[in-house]
Coordinates of C-alpha atoms in Angstrom, one line a residue:
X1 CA -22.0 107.0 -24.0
X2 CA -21.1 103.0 -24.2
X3 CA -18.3 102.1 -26.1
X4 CA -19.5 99.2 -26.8
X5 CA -23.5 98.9 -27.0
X6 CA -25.3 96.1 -26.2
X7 CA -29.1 95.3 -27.3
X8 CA -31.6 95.4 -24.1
X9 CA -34.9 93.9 -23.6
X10 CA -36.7 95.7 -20.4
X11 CA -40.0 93.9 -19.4
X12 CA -42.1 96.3 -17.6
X13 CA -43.0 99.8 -18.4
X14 CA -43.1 101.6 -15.0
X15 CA -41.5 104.1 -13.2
X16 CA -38.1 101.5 -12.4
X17 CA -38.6 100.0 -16.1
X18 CA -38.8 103.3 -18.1
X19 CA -36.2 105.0 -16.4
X20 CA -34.0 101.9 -16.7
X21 CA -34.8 101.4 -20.4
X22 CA -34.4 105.0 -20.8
X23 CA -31.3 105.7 -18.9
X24 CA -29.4 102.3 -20.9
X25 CA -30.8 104.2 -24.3
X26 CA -28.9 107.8 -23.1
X27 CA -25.9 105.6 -22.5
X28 CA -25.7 104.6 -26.1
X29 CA -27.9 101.3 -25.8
X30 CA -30.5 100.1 -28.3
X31 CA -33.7 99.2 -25.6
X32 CA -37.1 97.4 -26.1
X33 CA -39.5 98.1 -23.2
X34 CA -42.1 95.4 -22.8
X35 CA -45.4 95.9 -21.1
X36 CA -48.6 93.4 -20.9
X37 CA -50.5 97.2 -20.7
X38 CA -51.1 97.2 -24.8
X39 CA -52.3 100.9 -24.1
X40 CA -49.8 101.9 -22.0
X41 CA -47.0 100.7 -24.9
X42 CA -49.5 102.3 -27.3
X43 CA -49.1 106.2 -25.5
X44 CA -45.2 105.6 -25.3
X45 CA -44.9 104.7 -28.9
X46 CA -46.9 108.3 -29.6
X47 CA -44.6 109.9 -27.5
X48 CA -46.8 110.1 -24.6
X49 CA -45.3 109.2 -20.8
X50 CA -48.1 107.6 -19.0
X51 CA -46.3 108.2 -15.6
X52 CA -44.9 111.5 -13.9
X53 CA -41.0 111.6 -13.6
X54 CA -39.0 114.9 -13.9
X55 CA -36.7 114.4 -17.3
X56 CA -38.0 111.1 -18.3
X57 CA -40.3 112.6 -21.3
X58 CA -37.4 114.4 -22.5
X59 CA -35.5 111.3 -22.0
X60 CA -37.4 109.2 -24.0
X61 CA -38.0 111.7 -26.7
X62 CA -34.0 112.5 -26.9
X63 CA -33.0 108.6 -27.3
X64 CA -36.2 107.9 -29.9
X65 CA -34.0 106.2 -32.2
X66 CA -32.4 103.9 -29.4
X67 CA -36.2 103.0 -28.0
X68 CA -39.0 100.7 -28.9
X69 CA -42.0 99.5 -27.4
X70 CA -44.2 96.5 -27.9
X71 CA -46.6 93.9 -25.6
X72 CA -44.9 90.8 -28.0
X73 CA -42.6 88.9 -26.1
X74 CA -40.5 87.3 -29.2
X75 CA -40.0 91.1 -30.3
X76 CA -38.5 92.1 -27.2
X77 CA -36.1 88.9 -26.6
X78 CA -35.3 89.3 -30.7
X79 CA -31.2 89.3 -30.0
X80 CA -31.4 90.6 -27.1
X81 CA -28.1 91.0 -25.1
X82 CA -29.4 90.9 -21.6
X83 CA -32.7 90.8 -20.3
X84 CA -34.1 93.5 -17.5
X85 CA -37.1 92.0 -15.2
X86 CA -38.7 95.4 -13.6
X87 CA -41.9 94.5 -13.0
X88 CA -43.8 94.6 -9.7
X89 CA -43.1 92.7 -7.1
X90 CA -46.4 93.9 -4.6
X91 CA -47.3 92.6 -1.1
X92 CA -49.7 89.6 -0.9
X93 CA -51.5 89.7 1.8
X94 CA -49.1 87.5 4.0
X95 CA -46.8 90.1 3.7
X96 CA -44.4 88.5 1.5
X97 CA -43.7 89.5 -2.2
X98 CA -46.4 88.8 -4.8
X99 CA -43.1 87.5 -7.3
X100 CA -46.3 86.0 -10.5
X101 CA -45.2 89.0 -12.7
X102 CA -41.7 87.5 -12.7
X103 CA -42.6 84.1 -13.2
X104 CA -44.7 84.9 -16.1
X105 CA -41.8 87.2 -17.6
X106 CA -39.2 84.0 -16.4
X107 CA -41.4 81.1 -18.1
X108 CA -42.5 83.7 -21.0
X109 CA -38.4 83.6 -21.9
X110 CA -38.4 81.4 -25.3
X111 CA -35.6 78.7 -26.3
X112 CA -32.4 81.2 -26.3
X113 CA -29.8 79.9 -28.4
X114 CA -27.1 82.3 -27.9
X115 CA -25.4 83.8 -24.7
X116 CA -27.7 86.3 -23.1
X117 CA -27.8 87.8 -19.3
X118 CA -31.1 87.7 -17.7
X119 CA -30.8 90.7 -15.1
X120 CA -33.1 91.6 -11.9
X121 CA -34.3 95.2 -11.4
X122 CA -37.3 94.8 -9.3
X123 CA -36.6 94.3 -5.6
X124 CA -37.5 90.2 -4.8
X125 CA -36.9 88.6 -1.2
X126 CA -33.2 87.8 -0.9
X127 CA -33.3 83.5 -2.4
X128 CA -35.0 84.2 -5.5
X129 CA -32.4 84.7 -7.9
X130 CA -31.7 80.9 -6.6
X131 CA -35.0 80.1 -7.6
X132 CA -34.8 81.8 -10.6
X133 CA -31.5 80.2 -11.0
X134 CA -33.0 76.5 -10.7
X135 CA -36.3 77.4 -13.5
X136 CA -33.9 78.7 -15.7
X137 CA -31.3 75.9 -15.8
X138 CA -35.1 73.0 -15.6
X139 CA -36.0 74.8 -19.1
X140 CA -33.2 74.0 -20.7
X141 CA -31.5 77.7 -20.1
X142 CA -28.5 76.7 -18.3
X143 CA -26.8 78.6 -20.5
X144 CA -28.5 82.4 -19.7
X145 CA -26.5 83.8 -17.2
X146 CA -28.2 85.8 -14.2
X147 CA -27.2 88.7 -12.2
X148 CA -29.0 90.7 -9.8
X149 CA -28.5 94.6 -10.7
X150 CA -31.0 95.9 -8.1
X151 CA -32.7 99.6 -8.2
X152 CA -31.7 102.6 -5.7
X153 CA -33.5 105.5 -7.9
X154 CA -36.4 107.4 -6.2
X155 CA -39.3 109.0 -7.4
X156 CA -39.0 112.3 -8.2
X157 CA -35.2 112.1 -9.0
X158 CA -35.0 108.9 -10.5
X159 CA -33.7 109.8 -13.6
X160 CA -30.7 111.7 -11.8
X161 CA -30.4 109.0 -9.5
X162 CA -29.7 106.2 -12.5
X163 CA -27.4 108.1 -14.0
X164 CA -25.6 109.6 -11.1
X165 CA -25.8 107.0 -8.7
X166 CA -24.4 106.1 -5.0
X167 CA -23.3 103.2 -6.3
X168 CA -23.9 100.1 -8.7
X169 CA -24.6 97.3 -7.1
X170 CA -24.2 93.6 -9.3
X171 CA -24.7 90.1 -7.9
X172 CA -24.0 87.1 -10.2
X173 CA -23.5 83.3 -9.6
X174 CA -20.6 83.7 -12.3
X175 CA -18.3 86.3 -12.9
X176 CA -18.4 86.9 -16.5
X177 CA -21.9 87.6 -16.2
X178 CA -21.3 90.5 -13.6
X179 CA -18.7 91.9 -15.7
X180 CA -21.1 92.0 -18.5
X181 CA -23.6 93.6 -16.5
X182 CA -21.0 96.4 -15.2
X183 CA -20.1 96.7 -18.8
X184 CA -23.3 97.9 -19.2
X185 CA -23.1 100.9 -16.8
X186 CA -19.6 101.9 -18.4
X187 CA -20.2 105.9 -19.0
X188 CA -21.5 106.7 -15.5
X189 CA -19.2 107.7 -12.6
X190 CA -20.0 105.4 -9.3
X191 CA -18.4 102.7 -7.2
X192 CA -19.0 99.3 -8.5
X193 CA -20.3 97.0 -5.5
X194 CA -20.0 93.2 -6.9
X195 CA -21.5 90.5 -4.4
X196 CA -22.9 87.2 -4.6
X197 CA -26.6 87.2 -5.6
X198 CA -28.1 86.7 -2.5
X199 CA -26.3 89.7 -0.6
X200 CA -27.2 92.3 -3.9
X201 CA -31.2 91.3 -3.0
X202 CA -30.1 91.9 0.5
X203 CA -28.5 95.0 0.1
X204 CA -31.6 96.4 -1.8
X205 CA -34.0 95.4 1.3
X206 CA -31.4 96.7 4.0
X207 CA -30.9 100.0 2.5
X208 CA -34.7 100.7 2.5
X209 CA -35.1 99.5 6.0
X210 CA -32.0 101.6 6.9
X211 CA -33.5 104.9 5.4
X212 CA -37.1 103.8 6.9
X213 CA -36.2 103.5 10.8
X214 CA -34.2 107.2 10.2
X215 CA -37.7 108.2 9.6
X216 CA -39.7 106.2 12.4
X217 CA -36.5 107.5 14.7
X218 CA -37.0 111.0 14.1
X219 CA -41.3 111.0 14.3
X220 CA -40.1 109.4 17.4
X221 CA -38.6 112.2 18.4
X222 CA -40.8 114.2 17.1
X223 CA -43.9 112.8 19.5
X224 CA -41.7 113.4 22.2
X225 CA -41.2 116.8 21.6
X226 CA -44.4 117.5 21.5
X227 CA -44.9 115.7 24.7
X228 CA -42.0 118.2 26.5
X229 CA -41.8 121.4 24.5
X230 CA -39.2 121.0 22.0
X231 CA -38.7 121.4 18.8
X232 CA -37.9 118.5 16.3
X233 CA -36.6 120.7 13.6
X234 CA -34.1 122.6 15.9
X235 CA -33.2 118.5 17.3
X236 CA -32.4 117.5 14.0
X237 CA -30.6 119.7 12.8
X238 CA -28.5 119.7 16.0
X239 CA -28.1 116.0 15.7
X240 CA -27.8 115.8 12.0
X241 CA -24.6 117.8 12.3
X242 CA -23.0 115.2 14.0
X243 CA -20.8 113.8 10.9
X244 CA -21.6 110.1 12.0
X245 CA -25.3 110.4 12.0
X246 CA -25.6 112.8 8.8
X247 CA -29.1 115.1 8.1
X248 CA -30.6 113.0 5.5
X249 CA -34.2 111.4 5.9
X250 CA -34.2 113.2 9.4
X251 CA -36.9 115.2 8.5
X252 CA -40.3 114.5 11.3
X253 CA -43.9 114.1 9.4
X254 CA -46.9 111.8 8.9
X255 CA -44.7 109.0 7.9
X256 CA -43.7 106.9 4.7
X257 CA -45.6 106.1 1.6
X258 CA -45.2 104.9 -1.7
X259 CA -44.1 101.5 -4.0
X260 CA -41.0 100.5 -2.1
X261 CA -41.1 101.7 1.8
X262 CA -43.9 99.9 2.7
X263 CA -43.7 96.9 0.8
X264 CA -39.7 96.4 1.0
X265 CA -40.2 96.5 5.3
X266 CA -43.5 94.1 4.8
X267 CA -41.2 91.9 2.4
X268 CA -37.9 91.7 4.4
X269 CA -40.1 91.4 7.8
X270 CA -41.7 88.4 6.4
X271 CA -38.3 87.1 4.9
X272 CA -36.7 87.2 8.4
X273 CA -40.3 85.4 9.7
X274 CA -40.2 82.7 7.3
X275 CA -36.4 82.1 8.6
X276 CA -37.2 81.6 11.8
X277 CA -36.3 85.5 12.7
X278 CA -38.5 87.4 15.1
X279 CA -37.6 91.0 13.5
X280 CA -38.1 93.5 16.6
X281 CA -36.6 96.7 14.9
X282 CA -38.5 96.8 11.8
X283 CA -42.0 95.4 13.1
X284 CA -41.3 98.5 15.4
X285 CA -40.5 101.0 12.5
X286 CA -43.3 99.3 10.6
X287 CA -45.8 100.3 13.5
X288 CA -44.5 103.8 14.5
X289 CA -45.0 104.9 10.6
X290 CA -48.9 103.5 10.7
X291 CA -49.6 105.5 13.9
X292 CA -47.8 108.0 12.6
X293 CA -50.7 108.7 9.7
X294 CA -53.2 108.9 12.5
X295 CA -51.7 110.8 14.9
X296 CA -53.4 113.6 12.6
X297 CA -56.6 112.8 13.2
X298 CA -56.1 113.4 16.9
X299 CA -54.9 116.6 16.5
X300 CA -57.9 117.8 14.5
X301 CA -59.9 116.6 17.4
X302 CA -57.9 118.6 19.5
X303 CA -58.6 121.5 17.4
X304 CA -62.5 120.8 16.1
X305 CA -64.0 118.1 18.1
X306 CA -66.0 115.3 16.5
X307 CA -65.0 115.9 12.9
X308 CA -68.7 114.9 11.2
X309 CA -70.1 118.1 9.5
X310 CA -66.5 119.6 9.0
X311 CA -65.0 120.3 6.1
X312 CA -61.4 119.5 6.0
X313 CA -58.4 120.3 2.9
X314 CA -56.3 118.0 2.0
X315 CA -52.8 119.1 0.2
X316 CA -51.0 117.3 -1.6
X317 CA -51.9 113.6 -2.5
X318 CA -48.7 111.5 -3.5
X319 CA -46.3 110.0 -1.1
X320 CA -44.2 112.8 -2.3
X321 CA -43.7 115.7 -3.9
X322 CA -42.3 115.5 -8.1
X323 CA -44.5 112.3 -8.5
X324 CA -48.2 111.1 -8.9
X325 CA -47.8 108.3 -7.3
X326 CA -50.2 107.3 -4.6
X327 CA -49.4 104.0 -3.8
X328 CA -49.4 103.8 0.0
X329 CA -49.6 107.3 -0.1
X330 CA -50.5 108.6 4.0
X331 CA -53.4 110.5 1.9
X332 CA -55.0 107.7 1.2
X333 CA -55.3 106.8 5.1
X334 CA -56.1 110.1 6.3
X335 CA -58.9 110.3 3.8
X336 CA -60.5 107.7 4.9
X337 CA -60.2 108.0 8.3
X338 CA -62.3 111.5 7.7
X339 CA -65.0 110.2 5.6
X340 CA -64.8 107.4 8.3
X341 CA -65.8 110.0 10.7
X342 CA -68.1 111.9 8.6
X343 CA -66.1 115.0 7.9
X344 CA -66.3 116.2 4.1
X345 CA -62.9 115.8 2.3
X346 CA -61.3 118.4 -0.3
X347 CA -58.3 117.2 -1.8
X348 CA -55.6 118.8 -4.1
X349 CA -52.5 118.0 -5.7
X350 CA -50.9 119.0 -8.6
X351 CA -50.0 115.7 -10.6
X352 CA -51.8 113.2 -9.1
X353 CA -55.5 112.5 -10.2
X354 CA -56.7 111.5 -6.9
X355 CA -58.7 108.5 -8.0
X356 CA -57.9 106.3 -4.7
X357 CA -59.5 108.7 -2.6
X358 CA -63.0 107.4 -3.3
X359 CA -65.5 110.0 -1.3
X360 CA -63.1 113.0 -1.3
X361 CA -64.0 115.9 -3.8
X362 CA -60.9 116.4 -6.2
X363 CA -60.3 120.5 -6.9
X364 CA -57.9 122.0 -9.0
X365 CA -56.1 124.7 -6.7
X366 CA -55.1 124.8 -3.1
X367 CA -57.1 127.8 -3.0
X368 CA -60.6 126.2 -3.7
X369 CA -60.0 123.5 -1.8
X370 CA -59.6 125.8 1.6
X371 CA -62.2 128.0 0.3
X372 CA -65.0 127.3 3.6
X373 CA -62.7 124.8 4.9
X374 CA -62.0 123.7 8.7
X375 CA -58.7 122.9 8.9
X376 CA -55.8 122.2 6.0
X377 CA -54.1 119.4 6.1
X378 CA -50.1 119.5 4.2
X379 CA -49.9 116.2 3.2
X380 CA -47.1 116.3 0.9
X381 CA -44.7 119.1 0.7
X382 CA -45.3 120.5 -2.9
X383 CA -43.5 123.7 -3.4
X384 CA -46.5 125.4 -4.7
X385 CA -47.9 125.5 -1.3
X386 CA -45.4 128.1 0.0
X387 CA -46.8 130.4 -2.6
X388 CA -49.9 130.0 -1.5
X389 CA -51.5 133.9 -0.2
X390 CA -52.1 132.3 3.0
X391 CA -53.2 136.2 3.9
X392 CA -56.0 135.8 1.5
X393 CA -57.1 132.4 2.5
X394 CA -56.9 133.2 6.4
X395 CA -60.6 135.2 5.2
X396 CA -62.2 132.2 3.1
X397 CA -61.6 129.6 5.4
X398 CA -64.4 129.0 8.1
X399 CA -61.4 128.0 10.6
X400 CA -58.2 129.0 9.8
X401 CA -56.8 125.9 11.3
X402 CA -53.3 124.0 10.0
X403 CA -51.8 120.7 10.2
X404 CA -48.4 120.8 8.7
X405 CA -47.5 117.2 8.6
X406 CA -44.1 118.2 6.6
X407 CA -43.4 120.9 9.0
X408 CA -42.7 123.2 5.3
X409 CA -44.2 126.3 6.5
X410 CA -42.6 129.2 9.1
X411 CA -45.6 129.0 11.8
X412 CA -44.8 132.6 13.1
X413 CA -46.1 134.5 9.6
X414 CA -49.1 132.3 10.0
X415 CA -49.5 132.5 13.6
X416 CA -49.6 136.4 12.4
X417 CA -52.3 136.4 10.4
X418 CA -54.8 134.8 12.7
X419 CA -53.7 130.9 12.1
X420 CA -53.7 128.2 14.4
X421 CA -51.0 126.2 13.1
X422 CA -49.6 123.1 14.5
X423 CA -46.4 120.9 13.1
X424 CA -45.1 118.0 13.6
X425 CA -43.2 117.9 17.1
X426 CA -42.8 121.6 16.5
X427 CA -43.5 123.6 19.9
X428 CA -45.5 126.3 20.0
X429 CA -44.1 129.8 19.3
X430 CA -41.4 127.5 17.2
X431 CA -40.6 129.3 14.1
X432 CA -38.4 128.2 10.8
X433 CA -40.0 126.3 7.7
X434 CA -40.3 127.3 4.2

């Protein structure tokens, strides 16, 4: 816990700004989480979690005392020590960052007497704590300091990852500021990375376009496995061994998803483009991961033919597993691609409702969604699909046909009981998986 606790205003209540209002509360902080969503401040202050994250509900619940919530502005400045933006920052459709909700939240700031720190969470194109900078100083704010405190915590572990981070990363136009802002942090064990403004936004976009070509590298290699009989689980694990490439995010599937991949390559991409940078690596990553999604498709063709009439399952629909997120989710793509095509779509997943997938028949179990069905589809690797009785289903299905586009399952066991099953770069005969 803090030694010395500060007063926190948070404005956004979604998966970065409730972790990050929760996590400051655990470390002895008293927190106001703002959201324009009246009803989504409304479940939280009845002790409801409108969003799925492992921990946060008993998070919130634990820190109660340290933890309000309101849509009122003046409320959540009150005396406010610093002030966290971690709103959404989405595509537009030029590709670059859609950066309104931070204006609002910037010109929403009333006439601050005292000394407070207004802090950026959500990941913004590497300038705009400049910007910010500038409307801050035009209002009469010149003295409201500014750091840039920017988010590594994924879904699914995000609570874990906040308060047992890689690192902290703080970028400040003046020093005192980022001390204050690593003040805040004191109680959890990381390195302390403190930069200029403009390299923390940087480092925030080059660490997810690091971690996104690792993926587009290894589906890579996983289409050329398939193209000359190897096996892209044995290959990474042979190349992930090597201590200066390391295993992690070498893992081949249908690609990327969610809030931050997508639009962190489409942002920084743009970025480079509006500097006068022609970006060949990541418009290359970009385009191997959206191939990637439909490279799927083809291989139920391979399997069915023309895919109108068939009935095909669907498992798993967030980007990944421990969330409900769908955002940019490769379910999303490959449902409409089928619908596209005519096939009938049954879709599972245990958290998320499904309610992007407009055509697709939600069901409540694995089971009844391959109940008759073509071919399954693993989406997203849940861990309830290992348990599935695949013996069992082998006899409902219509075609005992599998895509494994996590390459979770041991295709021998299947192959067994009558499967066809086919990975991702996996060869055939290849065996391993969950």
């Amino acid at each position: 816990m803090s030694a010395s606790p500060h007063r926190v205003a948070v404005f956004g209540a979604g998966y970065v700004g409730l972790v990050t209002g929760a996590c400051l509360a655990e470390l002895g902080h008293d927190v106001v989480v703002r959201d324009v969503l009246r009803e989504r401040i409304d479940a939280l202050r009845h002790g409801e979690v409108p969003i799925y994250e492992p921990g946060l509900g008993e998070l919130l619940a634990r820190n109660a005392e340290r933890l309000r919530f309101t849509t009122d502005v003046g409320e959540a400045i009150g005396d406010a020590d610093f002030v966290y933006i971690a709103v959404g920052t989405p595509p537009t459709y030029s590709g670059d960052a859609d950066l309104s909700a931070v204006w609002t939240v910037v010109d929403e700031l009333p006439r601050i007497e005292r000394r407070c720190v207004v802090v950026m969470k959500s990941t913004v194109p590497v300038g705009t704590g400049t910007r910010v900078r500038h409307r801050l100083d035009e209002r009469g704010l010149g003295h409201v300091g500014y750091a840039s405190n920017p988010e590594f915590t994924a879904e699914g572990t995000a609570v874990r990852d906040f308060m047992h981070p890689d690192r902290i990363v703080v970028g400040a136009f003046r020093d005192e500021d980022g001390d204050l802002v690593q003040e805040l942090h004191a109680g959890i064990d990381a390195p302390v990375v403190r930069c200029d403004v403009a390299s923390a936004e940087m480092i925030k976009l080059a660490a997810n376009a690091a971690l996104m070509t690792r993926i587009s590298f290894i589906n890579e290699i996983a289409n050329v496995c398939e193209a000359t009989g190897a096996d892209v689980v044995r290959v990474a694990e042979g190349i992930g061994l090597d201590r200066r490439i390391g295993s992690a995010f070498l893992r081949a599937g249908i690609g990327f998803g969610g809030s931050c991949f997508p639009k962190d390559s489409l942002a920084l991409k743009q970025l480079a483009a509006n500097s006068g940078y022609h970006f060949q690596l990541l418009n290359a990553v970009i385009e191997v991961n959206e191939l990637q999604k439909r490279r799927v498709i083809g291989k139920l063709h391979s399997h069915l033919g023309p895919l109108r009439g068939k009935t095909v399952a669907l498992l798993g629909l967030a980007f990944k597993p421990h969330t409900d997120d769908m955002r940019e989710a490769p379910s999303i793509v490959l449902a409409g691609r089928l619908l596209a095509e005519g096939a009938d779509v049954r879709a599972w997943d245990p958290v998320a409702d499904g309610g992007d997938l407009h055509g697709a028949v939600i069901v409540a179990t694995p089971e009844e969604a391959l109940d008759g069905a073509d071919a399954a589809v693993i989406v997203t690797e849940w861990p309830q699909l290992a348990d599935i009785d695949w013996a069992a289903v082998a006899s409902t299905m219509r075609n005992p046909l599998v895509i494994d586009g996590r390459n979770m399952l041991d295709p021998e066991p299947l192959r067994s009981l009558g499967f066809v099953y086919e990975g991702i770069g996996r060869a055939a005969g290849a065996g391993g998986g969950v």
